[in-house]
PDB file of C-alpha atoms in Angstrom:
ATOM      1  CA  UNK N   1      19.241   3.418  11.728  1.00 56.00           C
ATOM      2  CA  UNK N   2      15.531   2.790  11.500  1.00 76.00           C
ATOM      3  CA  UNK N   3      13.990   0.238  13.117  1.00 78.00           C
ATOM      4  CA  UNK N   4      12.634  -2.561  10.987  1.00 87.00           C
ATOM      5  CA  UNK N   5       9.099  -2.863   9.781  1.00 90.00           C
ATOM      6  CA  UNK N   6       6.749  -5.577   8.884  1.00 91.00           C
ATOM      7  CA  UNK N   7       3.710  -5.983   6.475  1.00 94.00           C
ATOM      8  CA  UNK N   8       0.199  -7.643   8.507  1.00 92.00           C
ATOM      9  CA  UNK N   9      -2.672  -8.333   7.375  1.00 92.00           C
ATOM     10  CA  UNK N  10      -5.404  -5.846   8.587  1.00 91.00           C
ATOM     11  CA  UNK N  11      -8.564  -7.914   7.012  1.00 82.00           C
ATOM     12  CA  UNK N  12      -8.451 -11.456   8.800  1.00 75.00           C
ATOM     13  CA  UNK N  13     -11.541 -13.738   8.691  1.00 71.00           C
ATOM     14  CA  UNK N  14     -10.898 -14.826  12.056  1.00 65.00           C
ATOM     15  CA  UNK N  15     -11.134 -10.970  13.323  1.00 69.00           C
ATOM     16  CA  UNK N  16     -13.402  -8.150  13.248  1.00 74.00           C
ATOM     17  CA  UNK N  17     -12.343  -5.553  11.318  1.00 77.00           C
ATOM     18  CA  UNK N  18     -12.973  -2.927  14.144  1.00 81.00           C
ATOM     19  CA  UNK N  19      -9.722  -4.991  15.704  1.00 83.00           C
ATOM     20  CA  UNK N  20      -7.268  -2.359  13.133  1.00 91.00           C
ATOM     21  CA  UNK N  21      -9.987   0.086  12.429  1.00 94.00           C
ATOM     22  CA  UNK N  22      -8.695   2.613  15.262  1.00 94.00           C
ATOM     23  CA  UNK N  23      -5.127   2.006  14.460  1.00 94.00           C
ATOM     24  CA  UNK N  24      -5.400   2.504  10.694  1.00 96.00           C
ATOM     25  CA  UNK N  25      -8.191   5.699  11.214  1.00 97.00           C
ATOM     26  CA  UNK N  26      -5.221   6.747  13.374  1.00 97.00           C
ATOM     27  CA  UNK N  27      -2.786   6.587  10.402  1.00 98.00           C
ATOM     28  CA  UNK N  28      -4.940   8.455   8.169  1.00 98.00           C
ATOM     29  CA  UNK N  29      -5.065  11.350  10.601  1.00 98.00           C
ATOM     30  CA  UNK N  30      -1.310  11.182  10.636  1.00 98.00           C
ATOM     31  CA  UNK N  31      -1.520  12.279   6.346  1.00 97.00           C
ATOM     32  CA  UNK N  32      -3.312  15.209   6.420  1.00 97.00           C
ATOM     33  CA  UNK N  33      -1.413  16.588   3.085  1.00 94.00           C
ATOM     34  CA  UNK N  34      -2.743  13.124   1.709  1.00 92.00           C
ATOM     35  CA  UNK N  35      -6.426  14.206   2.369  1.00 92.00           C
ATOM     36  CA  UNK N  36      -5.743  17.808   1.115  1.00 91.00           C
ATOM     37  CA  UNK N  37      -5.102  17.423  -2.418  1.00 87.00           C
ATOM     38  CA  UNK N  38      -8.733  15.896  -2.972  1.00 84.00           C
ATOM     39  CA  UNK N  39     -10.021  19.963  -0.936  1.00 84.00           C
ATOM     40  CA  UNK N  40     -10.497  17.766   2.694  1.00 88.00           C
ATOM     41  CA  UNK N  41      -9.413  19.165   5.743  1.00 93.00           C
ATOM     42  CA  UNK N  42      -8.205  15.708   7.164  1.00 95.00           C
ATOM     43  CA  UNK N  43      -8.820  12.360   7.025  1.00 96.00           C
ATOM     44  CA  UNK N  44     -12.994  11.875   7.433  1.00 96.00           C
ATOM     45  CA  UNK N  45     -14.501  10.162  10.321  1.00 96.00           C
ATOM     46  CA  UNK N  46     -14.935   6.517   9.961  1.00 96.00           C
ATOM     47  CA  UNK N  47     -12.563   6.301   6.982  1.00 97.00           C
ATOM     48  CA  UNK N  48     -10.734   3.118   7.946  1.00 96.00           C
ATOM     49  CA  UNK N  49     -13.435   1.429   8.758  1.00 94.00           C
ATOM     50  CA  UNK N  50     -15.276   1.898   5.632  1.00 95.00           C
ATOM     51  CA  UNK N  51     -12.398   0.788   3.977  1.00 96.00           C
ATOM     52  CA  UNK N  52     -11.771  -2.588   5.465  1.00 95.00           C
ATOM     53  CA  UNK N  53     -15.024  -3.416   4.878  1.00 92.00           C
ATOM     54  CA  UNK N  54     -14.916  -2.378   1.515  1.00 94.00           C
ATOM     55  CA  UNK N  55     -11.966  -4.426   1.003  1.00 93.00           C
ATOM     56  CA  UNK N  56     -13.284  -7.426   2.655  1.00 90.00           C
ATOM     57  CA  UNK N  57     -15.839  -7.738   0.478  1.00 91.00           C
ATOM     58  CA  UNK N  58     -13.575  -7.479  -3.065  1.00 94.00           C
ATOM     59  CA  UNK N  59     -12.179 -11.333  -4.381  1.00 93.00           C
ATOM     60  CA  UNK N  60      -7.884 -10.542  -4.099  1.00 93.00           C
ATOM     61  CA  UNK N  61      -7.779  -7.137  -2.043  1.00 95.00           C
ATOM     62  CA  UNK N  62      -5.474  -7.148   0.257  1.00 94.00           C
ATOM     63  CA  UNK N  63      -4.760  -4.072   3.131  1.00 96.00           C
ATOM     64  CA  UNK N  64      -1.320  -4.478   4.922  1.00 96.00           C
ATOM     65  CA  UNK N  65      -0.212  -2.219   7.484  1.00 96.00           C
ATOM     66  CA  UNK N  66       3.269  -1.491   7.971  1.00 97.00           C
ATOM     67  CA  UNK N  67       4.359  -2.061  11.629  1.00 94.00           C
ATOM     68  CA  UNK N  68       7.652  -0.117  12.805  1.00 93.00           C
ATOM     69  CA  UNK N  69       9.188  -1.603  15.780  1.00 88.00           C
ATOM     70  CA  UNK N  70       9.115   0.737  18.996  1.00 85.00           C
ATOM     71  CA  UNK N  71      12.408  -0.520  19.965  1.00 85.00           C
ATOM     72  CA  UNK N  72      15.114  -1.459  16.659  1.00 83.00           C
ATOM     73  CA  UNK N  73      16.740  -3.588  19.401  1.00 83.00           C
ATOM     74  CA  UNK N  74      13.834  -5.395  21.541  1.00 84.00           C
ATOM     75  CA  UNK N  75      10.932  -7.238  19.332  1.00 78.00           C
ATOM     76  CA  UNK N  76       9.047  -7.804  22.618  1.00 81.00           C
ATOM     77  CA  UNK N  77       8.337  -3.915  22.862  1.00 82.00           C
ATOM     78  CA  UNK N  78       5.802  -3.771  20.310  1.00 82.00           C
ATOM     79  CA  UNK N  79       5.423  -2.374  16.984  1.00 87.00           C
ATOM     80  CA  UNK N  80       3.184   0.858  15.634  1.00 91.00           C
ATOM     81  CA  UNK N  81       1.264   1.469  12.617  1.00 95.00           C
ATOM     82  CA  UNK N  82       2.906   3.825  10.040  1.00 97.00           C
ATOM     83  CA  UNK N  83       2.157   3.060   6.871  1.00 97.00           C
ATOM     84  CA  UNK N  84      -0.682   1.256   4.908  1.00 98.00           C
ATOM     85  CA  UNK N  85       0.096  -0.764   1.192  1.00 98.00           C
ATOM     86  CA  UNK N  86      -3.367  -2.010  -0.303  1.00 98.00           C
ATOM     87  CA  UNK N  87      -3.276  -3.973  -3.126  1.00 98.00           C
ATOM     88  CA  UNK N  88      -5.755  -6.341  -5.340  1.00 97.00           C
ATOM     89  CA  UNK N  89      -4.256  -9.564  -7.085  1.00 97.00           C
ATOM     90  CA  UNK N  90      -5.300 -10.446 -10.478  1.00 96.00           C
ATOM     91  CA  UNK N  91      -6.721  -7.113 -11.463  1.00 96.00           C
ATOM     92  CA  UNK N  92      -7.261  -5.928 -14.129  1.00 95.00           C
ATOM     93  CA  UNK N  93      -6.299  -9.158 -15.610  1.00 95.00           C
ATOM     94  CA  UNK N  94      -5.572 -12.229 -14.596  1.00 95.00           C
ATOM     95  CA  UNK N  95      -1.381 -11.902 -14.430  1.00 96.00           C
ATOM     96  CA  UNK N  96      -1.062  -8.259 -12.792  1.00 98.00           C
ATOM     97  CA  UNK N  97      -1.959  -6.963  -9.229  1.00 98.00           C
ATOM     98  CA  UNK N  98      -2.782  -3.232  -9.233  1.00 98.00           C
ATOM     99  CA  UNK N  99      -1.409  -1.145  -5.785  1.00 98.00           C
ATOM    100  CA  UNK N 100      -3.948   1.338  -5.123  1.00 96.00           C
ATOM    101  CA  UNK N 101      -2.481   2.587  -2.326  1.00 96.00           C
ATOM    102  CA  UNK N 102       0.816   3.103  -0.332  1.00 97.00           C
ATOM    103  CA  UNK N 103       0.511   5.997   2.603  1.00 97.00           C
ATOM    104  CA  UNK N 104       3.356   6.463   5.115  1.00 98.00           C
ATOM    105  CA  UNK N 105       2.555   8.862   8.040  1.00 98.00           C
ATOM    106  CA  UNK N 106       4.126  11.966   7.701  1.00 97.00           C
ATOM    107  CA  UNK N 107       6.189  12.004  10.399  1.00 95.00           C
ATOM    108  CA  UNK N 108       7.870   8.700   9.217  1.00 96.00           C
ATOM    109  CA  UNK N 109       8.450   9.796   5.489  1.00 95.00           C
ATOM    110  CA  UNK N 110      11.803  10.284   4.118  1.00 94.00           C
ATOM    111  CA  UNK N 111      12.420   7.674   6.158  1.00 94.00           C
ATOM    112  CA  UNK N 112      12.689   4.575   3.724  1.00 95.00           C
ATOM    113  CA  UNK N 113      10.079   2.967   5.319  1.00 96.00           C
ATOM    114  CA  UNK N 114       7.990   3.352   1.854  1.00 97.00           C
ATOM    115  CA  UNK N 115      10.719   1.796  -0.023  1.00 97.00           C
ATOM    116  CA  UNK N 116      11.266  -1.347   2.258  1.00 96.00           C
ATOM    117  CA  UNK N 117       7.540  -1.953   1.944  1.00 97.00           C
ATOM    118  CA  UNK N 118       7.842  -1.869  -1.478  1.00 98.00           C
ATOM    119  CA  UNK N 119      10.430  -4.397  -1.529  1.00 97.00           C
ATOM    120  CA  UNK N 120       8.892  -6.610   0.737  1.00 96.00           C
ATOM    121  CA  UNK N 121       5.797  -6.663  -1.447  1.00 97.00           C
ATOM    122  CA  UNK N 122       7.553  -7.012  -4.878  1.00 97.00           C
ATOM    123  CA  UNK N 123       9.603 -10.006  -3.049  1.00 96.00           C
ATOM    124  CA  UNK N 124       6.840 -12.043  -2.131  1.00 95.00           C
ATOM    125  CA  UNK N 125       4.386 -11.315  -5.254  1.00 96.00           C
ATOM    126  CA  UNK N 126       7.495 -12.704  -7.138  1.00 95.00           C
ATOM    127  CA  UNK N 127       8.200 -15.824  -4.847  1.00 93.00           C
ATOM    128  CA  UNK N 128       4.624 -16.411  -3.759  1.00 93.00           C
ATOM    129  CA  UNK N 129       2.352 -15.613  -6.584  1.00 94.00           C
ATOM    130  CA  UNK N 130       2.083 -15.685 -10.622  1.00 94.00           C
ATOM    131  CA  UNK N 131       1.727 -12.238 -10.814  1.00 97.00           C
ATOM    132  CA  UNK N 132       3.934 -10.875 -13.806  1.00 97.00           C
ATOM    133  CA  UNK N 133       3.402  -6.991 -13.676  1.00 98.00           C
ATOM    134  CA  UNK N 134       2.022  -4.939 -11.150  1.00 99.00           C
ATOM    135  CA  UNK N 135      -0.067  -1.482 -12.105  1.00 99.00           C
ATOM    136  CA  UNK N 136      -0.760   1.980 -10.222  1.00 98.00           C
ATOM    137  CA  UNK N 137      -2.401   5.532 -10.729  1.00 97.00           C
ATOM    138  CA  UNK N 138      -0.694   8.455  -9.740  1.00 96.00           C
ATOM    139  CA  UNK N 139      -2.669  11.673  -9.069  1.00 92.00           C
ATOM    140  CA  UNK N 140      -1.698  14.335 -11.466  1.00 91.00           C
ATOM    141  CA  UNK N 141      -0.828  16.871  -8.455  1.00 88.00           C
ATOM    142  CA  UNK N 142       0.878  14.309  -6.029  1.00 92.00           C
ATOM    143  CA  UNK N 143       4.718  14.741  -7.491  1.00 93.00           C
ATOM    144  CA  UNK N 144       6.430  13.403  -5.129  1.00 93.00           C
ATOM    145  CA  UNK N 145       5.185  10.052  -5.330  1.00 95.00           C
ATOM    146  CA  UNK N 146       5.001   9.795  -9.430  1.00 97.00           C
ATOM    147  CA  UNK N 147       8.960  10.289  -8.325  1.00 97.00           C
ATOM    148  CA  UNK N 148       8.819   7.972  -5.436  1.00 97.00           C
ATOM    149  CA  UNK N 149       7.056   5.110  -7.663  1.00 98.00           C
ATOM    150  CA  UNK N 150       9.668   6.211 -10.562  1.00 98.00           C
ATOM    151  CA  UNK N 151      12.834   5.468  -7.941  1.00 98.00           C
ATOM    152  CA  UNK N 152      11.407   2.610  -7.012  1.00 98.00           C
ATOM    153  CA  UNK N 153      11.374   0.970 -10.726  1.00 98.00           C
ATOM    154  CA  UNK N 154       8.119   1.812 -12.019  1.00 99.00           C
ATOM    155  CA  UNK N 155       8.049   3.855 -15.402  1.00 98.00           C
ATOM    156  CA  UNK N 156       4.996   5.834 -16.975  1.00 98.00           C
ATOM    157  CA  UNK N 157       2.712   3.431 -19.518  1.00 98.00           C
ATOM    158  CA  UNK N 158       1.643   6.908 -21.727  1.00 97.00           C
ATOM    159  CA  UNK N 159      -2.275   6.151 -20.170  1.00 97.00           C
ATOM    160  CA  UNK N 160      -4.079   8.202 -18.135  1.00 97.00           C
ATOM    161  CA  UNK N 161      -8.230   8.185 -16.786  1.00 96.00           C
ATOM    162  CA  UNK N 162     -10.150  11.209 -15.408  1.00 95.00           C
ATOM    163  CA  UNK N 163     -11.586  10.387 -12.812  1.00 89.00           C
ATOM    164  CA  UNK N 164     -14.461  12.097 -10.264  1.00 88.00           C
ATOM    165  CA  UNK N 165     -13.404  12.594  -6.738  1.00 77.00           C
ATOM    166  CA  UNK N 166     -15.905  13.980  -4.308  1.00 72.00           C
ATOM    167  CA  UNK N 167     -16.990  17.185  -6.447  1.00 78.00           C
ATOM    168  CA  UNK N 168     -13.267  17.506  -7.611  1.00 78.00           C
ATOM    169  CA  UNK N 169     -11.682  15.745 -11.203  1.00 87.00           C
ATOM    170  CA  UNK N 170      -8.919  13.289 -10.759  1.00 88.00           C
ATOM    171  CA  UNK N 171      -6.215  12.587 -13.723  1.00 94.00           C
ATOM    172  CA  UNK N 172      -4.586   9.508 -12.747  1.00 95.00           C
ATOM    173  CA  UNK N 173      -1.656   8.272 -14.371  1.00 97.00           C
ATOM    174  CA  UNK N 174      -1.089   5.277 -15.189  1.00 98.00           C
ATOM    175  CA  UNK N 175       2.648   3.194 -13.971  1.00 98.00           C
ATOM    176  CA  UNK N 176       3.495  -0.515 -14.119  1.00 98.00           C
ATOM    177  CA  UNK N 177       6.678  -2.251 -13.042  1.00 98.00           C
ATOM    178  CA  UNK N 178       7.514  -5.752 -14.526  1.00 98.00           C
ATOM    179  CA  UNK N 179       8.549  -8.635 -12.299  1.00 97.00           C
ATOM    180  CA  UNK N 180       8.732 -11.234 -14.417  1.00 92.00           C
ATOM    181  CA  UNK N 181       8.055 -11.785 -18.270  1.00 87.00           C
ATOM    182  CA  UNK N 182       6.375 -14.850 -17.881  1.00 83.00           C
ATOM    183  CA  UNK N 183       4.384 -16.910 -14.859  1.00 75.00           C
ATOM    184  CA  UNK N 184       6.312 -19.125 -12.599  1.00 70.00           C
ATOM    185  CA  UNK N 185       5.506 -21.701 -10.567  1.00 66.00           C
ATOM    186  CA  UNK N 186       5.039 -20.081  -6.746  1.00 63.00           C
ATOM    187  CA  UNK N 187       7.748 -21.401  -4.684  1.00 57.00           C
ATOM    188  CA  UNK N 188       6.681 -20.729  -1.443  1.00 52.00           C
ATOM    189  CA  UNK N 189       3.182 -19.298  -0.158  1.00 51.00           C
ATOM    190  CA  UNK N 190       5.112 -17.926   3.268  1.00 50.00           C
ATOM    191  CA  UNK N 191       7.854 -15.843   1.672  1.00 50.00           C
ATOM    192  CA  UNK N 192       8.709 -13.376   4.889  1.00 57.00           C
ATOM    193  CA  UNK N 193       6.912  -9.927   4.916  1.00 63.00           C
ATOM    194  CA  UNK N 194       9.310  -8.288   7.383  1.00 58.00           C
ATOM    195  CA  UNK N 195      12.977  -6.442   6.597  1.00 58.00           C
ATOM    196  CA  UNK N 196      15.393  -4.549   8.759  1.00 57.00           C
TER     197      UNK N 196
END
C-alpha cells in the first residue's frame, strides 16, 4: 500500500519562493515525457522558479505540491515531492476554478497518487469554497490524461482553443466536472488536504 500524501502550499507570503523552487525544479526533471510533447528535451532551467513567481503574482492561483510520506508508517520521517496540482479560483468566472495543471513524477504514476490529489482538491473546493464547476485543457496528444481526467469524473464540453507553444501549435480541449449546481455557504475554510 502506498504511503499517504498531502497537498502544501508552495507560494506562502511568509516564505521566499526559492524555499520549494529546488524541490519543485526537481519534480519537473522527474517528467521528462511531460516536457517532450511540447519538442523539449527536459524540463528547462529555472522552470519552477519562474513559475512560482508567476503564480504569486495572479489574484486566486494556487500551486500545491503533493508530499508522499518516506515512511507509510512513521510521519516523523519526512515526506518528498511527487506531484504538483496548480489551480486558479474564480476563473474564468466568478463560480468555477480552472486546474491548469496536475504532474505526478514518473516514477510515482500508476500509482494513485494523481487520483487522491484529485480527491483531496475536489473535497475541499466543495466544503471550503463556492466554487460550482471546475474547468481544464487537455493537450490533443497527451491521451492518457484526457483518460485520466475522464476516470476521474470529468467529461468533454465539445470546445477546444489552438493555442501557440514555444514555436509548436497546441489544441487544448476543453473538460469540466460539476460539484455542485448551485453555491453553498463554505462550511469550513480548514477542510484537511491530506488522505491515506
Amino acid at each position: 500500500m502506498n504511503a499517504p500524501i498531502t497537498l502544501i502550499p508552495l507560494i506562502v507570503e511568509t516564505l521566499p519562493v526559492e524555499q520549494y523552487a529546488a524541490a519543485l525544479q526537481h519534480l519537473y526533471e522527474q517528467t521528462p515525457s511531460y516536457w517532450q510533447m511540447y519538442n523539449l528535451p527536459g524540463a528547462p532551467a529555472g522552470q519552477a522558479q519562474r513559475d512560482l513567481y508567476e503564480a504569486a503574482g495572479v489574484e486566486g492561483r494556487t500551486m500545491l505540491g503533493i508530499a508522499q510520506r518516506v515512511d507509510r508508517l512513521d510521519p516523523q520521517a519526512g515526506a518528498t515531492l511527487v506531484g504538483l496540482v496548480d489551480f486558479r479560483l474564480h476563473w474564468p468566472s466568478q463560480q468555477t476554478a480552472y486546474l491548469a495543471m496536475m504532474l505526478v513524477a514518473e516514477p510515482r504514476q500508476r500509482q494513485g497518487i494523481g487520483r487522491k490529489a484529485w480527491r483531496l482538491l475536489q473535497q475541499w473546493l466543495r466544503k471550503s469554497t463556492e466554487i460550482t464547476t471546475v474547468r481544464l485543457g487537455v493537450e490533443q496528444f497527451n491521451p492518457a490524461a484526457l483518460q485520466f481526467f475522464q476516470q476521474v469524473g470529468f467529461t468533454l464540453t465539445g470546445e477546444a482553443q489552438r493555442m501557440r507553444v514555444g514555436d509548436k501549435f497546441v489544441r487544448l480541449l476543453y473538460m469540466e466536472q460539476v460539484l455542485r449546481t448551485t453555491p453553498s455557504p463554505v462550511v469550513s475554510g480548514d477542510a484537511e488536504l491530506a488522505a491515506e
